[in-house]
PDB file of N, CA and C in Angstrom:
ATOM      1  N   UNK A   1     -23.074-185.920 142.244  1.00 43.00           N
ATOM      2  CA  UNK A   1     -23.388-187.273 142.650  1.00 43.00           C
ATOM      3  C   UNK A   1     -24.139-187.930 141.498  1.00 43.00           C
ATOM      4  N   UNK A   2     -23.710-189.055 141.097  1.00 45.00           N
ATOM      5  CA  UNK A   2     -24.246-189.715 140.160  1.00 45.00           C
ATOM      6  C   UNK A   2     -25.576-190.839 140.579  1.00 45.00           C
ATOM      7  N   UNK A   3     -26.432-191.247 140.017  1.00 49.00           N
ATOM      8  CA  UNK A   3     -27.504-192.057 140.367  1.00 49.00           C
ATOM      9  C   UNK A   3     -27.574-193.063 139.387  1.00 49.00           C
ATOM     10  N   UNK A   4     -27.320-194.228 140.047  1.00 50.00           N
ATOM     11  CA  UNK A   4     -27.487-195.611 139.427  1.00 50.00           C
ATOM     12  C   UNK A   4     -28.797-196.176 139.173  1.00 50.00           C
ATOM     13  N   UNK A   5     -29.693-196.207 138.378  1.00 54.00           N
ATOM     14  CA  UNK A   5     -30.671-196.350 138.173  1.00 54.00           C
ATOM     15  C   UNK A   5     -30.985-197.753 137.946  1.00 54.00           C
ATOM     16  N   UNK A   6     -31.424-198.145 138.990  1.00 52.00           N
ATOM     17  CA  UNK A   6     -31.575-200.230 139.442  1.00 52.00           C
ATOM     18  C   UNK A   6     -32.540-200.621 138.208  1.00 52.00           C
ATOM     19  N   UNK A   7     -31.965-202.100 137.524  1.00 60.00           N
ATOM     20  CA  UNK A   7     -32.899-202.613 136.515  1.00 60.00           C
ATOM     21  C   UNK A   7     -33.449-203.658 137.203  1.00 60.00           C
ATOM     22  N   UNK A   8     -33.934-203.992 138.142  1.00 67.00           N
ATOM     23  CA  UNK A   8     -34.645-205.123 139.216  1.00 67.00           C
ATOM     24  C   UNK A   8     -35.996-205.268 138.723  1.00 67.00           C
ATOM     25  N   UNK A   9     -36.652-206.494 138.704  1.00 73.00           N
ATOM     26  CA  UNK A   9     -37.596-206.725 138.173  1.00 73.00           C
ATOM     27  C   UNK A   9     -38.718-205.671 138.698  1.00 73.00           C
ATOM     28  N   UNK A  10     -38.764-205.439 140.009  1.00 83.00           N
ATOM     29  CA  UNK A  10     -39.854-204.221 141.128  1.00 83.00           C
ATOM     30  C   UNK A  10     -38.614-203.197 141.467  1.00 83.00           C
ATOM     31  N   UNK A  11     -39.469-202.044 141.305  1.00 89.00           N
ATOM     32  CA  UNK A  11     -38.543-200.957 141.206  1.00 89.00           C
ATOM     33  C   UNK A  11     -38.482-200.879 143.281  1.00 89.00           C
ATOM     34  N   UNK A  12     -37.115-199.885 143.336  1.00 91.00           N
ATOM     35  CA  UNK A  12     -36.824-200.104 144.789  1.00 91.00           C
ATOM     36  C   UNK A  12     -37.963-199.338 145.292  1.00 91.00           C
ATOM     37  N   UNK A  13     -38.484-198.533 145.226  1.00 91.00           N
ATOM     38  CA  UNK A  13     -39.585-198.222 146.150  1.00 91.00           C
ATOM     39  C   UNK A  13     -40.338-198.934 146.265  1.00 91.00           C
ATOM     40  N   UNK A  14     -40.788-199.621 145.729  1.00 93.00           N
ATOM     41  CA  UNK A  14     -42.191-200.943 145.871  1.00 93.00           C
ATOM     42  C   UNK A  14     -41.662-201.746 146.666  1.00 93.00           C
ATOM     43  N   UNK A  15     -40.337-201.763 147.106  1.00 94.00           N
ATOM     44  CA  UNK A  15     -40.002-202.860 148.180  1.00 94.00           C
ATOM     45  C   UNK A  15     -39.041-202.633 149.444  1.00 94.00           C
ATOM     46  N   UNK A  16     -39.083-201.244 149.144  1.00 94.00           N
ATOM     47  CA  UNK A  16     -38.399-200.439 150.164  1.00 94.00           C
ATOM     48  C   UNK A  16     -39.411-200.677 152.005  1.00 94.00           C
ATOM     49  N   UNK A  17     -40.633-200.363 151.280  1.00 95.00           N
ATOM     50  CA  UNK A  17     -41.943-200.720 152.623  1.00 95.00           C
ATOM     51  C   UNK A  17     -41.973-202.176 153.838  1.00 95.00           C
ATOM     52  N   UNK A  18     -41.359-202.948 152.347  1.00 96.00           N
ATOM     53  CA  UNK A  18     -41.558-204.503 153.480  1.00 96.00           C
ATOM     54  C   UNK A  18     -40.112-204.767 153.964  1.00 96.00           C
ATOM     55  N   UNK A  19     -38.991-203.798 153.693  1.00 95.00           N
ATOM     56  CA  UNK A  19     -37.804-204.353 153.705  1.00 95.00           C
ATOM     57  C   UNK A  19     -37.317-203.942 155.137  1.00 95.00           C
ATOM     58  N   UNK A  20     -37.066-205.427 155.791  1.00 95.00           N
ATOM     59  CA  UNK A  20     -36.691-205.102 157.018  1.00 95.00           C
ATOM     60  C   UNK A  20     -35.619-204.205 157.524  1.00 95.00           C
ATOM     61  N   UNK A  21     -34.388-203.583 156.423  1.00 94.00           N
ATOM     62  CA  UNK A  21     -33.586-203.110 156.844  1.00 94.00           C
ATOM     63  C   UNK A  21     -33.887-201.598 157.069  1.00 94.00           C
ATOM     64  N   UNK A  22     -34.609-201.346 155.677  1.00 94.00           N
ATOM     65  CA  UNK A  22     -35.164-199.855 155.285  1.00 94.00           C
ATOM     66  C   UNK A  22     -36.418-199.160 155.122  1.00 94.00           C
ATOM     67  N   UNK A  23     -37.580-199.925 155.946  1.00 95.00           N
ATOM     68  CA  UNK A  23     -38.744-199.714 155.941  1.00 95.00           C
ATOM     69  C   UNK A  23     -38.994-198.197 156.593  1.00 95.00           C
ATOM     70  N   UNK A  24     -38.185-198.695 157.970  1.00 94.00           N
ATOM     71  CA  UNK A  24     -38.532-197.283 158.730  1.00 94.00           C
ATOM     72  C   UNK A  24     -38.082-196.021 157.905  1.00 94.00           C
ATOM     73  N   UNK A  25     -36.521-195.770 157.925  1.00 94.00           N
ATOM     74  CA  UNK A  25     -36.121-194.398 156.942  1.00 94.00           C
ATOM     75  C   UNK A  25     -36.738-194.545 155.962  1.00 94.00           C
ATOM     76  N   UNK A  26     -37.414-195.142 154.830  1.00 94.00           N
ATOM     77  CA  UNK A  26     -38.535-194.902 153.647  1.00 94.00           C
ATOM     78  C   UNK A  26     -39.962-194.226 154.072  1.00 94.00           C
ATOM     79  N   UNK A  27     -40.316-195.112 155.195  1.00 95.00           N
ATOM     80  CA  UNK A  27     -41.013-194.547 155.638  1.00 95.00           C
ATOM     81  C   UNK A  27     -41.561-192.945 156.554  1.00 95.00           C
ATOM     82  N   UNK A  28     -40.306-192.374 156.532  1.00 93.00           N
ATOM     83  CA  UNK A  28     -40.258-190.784 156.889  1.00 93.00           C
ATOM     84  C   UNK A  28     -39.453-190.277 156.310  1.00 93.00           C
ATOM     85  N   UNK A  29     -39.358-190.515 154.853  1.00 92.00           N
ATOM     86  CA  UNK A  29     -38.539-189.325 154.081  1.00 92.00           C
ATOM     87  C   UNK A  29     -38.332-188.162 153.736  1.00 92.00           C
ATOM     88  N   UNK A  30     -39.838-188.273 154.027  1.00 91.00           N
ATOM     89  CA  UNK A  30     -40.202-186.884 153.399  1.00 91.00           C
ATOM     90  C   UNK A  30     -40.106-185.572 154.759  1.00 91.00           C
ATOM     91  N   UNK A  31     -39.548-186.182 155.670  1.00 92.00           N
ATOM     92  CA  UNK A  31     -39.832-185.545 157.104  1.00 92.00           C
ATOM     93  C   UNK A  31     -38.651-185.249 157.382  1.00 92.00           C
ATOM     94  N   UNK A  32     -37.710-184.120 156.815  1.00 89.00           N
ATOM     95  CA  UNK A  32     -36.446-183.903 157.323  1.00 89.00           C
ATOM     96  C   UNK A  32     -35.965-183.559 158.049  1.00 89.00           C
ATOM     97  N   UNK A  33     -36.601-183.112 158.973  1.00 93.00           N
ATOM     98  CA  UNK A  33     -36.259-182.707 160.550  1.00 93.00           C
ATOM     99  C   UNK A  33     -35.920-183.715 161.034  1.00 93.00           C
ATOM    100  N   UNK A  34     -36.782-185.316 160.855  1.00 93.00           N
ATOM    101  CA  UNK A  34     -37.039-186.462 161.697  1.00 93.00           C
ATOM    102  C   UNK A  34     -36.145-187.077 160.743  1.00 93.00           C
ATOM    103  N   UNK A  35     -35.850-187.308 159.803  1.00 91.00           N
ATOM    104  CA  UNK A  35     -34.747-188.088 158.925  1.00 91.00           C
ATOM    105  C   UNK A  35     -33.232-187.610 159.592  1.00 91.00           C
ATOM    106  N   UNK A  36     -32.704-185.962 159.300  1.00 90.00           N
ATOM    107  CA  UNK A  36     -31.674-185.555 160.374  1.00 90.00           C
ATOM    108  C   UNK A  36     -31.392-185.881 161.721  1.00 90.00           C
ATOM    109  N   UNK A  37     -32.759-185.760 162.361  1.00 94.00           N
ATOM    110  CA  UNK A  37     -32.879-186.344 164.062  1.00 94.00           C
ATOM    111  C   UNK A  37     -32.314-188.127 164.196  1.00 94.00           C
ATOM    112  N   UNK A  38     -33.269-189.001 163.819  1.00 93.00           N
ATOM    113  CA  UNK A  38     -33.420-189.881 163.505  1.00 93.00           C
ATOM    114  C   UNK A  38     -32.328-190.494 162.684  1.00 93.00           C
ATOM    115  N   UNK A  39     -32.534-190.541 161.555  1.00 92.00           N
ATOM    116  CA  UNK A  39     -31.131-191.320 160.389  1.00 92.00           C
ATOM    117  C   UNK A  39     -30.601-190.125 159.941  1.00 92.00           C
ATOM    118  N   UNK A  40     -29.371-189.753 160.893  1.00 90.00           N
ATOM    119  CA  UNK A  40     -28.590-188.596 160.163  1.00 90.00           C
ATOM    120  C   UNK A  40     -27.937-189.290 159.045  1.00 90.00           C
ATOM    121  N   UNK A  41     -27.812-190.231 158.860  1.00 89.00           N
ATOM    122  CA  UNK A  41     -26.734-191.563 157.898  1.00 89.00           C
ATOM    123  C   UNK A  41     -27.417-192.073 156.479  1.00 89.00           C
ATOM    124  N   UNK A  42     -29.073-191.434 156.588  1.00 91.00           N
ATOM    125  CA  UNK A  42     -29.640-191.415 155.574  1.00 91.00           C
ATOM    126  C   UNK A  42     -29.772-190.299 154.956  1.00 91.00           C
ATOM    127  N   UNK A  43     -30.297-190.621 153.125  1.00 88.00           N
ATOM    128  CA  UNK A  43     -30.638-189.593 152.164  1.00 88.00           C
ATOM    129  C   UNK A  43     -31.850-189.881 151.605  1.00 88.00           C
ATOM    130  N   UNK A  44     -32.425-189.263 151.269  1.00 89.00           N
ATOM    131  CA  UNK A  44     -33.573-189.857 150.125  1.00 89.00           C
ATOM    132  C   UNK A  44     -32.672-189.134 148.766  1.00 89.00           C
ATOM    133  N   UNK A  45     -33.522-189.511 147.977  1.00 85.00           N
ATOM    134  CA  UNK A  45     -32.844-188.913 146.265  1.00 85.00           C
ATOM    135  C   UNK A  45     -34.750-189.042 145.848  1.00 85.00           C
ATOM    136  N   UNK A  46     -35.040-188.317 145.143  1.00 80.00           N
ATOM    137  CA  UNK A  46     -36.281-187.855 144.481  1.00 80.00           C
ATOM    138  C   UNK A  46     -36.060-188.897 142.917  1.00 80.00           C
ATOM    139  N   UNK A  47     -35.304-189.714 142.685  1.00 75.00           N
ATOM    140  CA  UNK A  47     -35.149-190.624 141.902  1.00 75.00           C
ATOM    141  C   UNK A  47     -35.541-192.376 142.924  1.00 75.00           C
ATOM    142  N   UNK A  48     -36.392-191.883 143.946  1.00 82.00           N
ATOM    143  CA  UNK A  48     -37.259-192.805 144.799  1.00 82.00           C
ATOM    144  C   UNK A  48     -35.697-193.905 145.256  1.00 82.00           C
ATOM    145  N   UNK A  49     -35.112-193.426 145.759  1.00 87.00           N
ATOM    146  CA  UNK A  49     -33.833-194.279 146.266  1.00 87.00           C
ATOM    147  C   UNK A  49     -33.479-193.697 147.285  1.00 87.00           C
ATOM    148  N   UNK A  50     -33.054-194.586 148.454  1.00 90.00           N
ATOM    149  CA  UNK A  50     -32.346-194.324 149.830  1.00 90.00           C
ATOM    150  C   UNK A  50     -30.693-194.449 149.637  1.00 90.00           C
ATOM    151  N   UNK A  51     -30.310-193.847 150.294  1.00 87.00           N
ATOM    152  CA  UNK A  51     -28.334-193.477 150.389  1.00 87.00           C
ATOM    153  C   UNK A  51     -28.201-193.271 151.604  1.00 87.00           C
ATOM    154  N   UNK A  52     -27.126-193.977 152.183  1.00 87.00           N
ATOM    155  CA  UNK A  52     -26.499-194.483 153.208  1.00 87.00           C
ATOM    156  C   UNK A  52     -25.333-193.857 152.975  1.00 87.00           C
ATOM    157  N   UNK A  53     -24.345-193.112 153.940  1.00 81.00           N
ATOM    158  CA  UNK A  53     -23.141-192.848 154.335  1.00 81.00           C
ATOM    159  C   UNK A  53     -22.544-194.017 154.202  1.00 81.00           C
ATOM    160  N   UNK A  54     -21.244-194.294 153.414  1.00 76.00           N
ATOM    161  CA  UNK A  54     -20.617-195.073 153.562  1.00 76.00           C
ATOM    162  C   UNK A  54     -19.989-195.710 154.741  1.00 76.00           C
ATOM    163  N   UNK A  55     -19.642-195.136 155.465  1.00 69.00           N
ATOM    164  CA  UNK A  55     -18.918-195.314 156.961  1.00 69.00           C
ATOM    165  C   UNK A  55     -20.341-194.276 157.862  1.00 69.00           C
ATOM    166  N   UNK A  56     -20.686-194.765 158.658  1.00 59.00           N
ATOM    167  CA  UNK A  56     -21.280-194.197 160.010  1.00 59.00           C
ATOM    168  C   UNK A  56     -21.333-192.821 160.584  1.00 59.00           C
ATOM    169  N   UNK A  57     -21.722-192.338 160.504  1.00 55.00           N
ATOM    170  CA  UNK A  57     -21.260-190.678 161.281  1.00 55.00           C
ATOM    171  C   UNK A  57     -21.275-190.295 160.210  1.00 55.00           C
ATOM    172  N   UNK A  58     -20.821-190.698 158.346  1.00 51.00           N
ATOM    173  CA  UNK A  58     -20.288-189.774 157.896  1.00 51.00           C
ATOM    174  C   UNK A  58     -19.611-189.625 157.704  1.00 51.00           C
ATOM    175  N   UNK A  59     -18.195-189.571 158.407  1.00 58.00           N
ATOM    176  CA  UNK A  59     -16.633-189.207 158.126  1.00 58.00           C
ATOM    177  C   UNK A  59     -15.834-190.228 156.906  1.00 58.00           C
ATOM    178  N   UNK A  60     -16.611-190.535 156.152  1.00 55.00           N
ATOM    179  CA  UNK A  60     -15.881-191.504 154.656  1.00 55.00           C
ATOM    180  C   UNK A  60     -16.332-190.440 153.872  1.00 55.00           C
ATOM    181  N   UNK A  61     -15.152-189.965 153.014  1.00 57.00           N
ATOM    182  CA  UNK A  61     -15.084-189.289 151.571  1.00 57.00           C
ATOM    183  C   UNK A  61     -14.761-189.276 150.878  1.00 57.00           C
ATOM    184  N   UNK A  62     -14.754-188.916 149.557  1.00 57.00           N
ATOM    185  CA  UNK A  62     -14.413-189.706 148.447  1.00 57.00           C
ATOM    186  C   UNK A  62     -13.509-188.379 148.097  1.00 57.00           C
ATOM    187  N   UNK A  63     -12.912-189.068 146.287  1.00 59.00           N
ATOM    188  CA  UNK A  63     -11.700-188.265 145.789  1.00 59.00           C
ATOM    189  C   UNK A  63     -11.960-186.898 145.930  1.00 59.00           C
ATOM    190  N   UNK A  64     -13.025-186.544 145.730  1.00 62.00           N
ATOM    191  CA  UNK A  64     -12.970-184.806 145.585  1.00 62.00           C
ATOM    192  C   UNK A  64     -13.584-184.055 147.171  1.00 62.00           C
ATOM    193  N   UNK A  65     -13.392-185.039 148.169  1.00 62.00           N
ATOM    194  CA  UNK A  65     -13.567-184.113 149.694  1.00 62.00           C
ATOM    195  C   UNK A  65     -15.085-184.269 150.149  1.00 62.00           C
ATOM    196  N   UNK A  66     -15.841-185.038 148.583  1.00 70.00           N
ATOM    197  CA  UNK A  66     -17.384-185.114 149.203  1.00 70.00           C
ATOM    198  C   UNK A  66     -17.715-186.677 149.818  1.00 70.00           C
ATOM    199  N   UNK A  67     -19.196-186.108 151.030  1.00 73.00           N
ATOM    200  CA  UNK A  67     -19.331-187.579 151.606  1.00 73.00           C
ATOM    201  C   UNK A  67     -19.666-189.048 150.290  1.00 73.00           C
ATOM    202  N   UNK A  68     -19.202-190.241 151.086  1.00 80.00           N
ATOM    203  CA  UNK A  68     -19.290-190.851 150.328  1.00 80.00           C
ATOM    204  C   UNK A  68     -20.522-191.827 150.839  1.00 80.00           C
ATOM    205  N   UNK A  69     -21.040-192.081 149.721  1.00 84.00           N
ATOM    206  CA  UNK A  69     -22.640-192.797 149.786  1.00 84.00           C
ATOM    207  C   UNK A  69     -22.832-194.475 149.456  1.00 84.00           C
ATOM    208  N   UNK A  70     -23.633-194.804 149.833  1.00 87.00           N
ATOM    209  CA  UNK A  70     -24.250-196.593 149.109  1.00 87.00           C
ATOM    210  C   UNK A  70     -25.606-196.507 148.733  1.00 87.00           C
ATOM    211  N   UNK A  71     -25.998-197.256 148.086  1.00 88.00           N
ATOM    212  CA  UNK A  71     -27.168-197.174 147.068  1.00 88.00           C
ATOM    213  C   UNK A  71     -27.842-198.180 148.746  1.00 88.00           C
ATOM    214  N   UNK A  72     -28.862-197.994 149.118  1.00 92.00           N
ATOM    215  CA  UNK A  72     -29.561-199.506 150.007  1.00 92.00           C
ATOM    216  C   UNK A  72     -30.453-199.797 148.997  1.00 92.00           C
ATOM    217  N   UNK A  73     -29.770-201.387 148.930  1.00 92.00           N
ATOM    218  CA  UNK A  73     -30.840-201.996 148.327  1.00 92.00           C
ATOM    219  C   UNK A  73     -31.888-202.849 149.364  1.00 92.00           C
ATOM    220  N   UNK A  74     -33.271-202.671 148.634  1.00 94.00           N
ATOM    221  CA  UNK A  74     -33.485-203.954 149.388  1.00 94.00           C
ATOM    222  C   UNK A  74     -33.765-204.975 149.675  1.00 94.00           C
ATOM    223  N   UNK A  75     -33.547-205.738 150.758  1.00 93.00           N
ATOM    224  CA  UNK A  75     -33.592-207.050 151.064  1.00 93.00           C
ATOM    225  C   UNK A  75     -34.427-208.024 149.837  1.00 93.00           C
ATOM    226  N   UNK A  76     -35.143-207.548 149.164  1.00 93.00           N
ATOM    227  CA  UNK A  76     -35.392-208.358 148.196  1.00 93.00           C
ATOM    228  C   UNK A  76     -35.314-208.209 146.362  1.00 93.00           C
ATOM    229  N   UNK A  77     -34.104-207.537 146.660  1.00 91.00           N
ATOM    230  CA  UNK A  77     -33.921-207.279 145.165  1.00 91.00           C
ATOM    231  C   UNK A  77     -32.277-207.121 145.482  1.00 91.00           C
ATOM    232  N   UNK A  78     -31.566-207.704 146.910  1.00 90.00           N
ATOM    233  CA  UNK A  78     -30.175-208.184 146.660  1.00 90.00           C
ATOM    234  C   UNK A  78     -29.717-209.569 145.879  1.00 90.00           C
ATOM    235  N   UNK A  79     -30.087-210.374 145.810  1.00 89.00           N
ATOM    236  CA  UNK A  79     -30.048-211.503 144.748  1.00 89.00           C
ATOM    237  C   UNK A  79     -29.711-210.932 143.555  1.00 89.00           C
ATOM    238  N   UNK A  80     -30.703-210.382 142.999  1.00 87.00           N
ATOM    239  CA  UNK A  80     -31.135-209.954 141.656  1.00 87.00           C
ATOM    240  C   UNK A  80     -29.656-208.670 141.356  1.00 87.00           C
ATOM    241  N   UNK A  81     -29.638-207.736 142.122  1.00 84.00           N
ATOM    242  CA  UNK A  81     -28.749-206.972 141.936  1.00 84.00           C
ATOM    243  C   UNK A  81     -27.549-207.722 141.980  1.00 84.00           C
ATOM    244  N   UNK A  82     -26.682-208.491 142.796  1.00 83.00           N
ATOM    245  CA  UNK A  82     -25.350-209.156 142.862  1.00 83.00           C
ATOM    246  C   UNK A  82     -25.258-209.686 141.792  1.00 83.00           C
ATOM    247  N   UNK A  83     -26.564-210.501 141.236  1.00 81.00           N
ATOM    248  CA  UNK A  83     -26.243-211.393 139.981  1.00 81.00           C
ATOM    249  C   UNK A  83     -26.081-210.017 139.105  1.00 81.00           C
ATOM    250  N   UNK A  84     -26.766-209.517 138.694  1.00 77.00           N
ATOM    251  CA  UNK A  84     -26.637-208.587 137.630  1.00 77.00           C
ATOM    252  C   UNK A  84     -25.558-207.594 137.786  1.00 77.00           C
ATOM    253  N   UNK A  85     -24.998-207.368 138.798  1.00 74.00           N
ATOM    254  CA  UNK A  85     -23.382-206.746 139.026  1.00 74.00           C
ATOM    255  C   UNK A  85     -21.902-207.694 139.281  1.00 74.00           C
ATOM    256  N   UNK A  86     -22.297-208.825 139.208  1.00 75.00           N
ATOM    257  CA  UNK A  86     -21.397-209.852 138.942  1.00 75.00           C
ATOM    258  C   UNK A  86     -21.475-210.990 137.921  1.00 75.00           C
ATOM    259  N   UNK A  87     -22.450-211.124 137.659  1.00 73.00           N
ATOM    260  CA  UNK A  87     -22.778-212.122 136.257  1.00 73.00           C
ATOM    261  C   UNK A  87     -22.817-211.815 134.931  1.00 73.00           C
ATOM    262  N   UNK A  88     -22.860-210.641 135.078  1.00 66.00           N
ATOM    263  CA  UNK A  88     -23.763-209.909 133.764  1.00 66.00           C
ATOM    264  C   UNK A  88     -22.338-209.907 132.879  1.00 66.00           C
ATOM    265  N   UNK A  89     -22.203-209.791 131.525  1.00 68.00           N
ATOM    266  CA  UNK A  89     -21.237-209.532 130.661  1.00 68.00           C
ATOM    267  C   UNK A  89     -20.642-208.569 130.647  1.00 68.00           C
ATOM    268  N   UNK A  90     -21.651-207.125 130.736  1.00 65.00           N
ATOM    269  CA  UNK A  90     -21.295-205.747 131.121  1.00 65.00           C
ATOM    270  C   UNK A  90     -20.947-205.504 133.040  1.00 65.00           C
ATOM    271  N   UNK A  91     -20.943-206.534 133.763  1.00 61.00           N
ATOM    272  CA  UNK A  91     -20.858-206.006 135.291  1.00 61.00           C
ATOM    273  C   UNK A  91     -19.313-205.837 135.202  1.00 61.00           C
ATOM    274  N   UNK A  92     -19.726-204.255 136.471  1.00 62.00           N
ATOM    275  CA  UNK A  92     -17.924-203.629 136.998  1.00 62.00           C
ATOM    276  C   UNK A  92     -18.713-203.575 138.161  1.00 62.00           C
ATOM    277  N   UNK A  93     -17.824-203.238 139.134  1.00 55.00           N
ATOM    278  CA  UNK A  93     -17.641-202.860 140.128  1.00 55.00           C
ATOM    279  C   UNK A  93     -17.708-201.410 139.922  1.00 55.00           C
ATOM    280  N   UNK A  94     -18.218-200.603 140.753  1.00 54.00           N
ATOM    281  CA  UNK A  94     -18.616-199.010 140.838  1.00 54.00           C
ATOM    282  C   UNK A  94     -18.167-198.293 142.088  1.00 54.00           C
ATOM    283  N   UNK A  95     -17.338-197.840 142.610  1.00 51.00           N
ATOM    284  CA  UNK A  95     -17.166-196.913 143.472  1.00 51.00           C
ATOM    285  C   UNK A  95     -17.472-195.680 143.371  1.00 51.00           C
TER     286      UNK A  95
END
């Protein structure tokens, strides 16, 4: 699994806390019993980033049979990311 390392002005953990989508799973990451229980659909990565199952449950996989993931960004560093993955000179699209 590869890790995209966000150039956002505040790195995603500093805004992972207020972000209405991803406050809660940031907020018990470190608790994997309760992350499995709770957001089986979440990951943490020790590169301070949350990952989301692409599809729900889980059952989306990619070319080589493994689950497939999304970076969550959040709520306040989606602006900033779209522009810089669609504006930018160097932006692709990444699957």
């Amino acid at each position: 699994m590869s890790v995209v390392k966000p150039t956002t002005a505040r790195p995603f953990q500093d805004l992972y806390p207020s972000c209405p989508d991803f406050s809660v799973p940031w907020a018990v990451r470190h608790d994997a019993r309760r992350m499995r229980e709770v957001f089986p659909d979440f990951h943490y990565l020790e590169a301070a980033q949350l990952l989301v199952h692409a599809s729900p449950g889980g059952e989306s996989v990619g070319d080589m049979g493994s689950p497939t993931f999304r970076l969550c960004v959040p709520t306040d560093a989606r602006n900033e990311v779209m522009r810089e993955c669609h504006d930018s000179p160097t932006a692709c699209h990444m699957d």
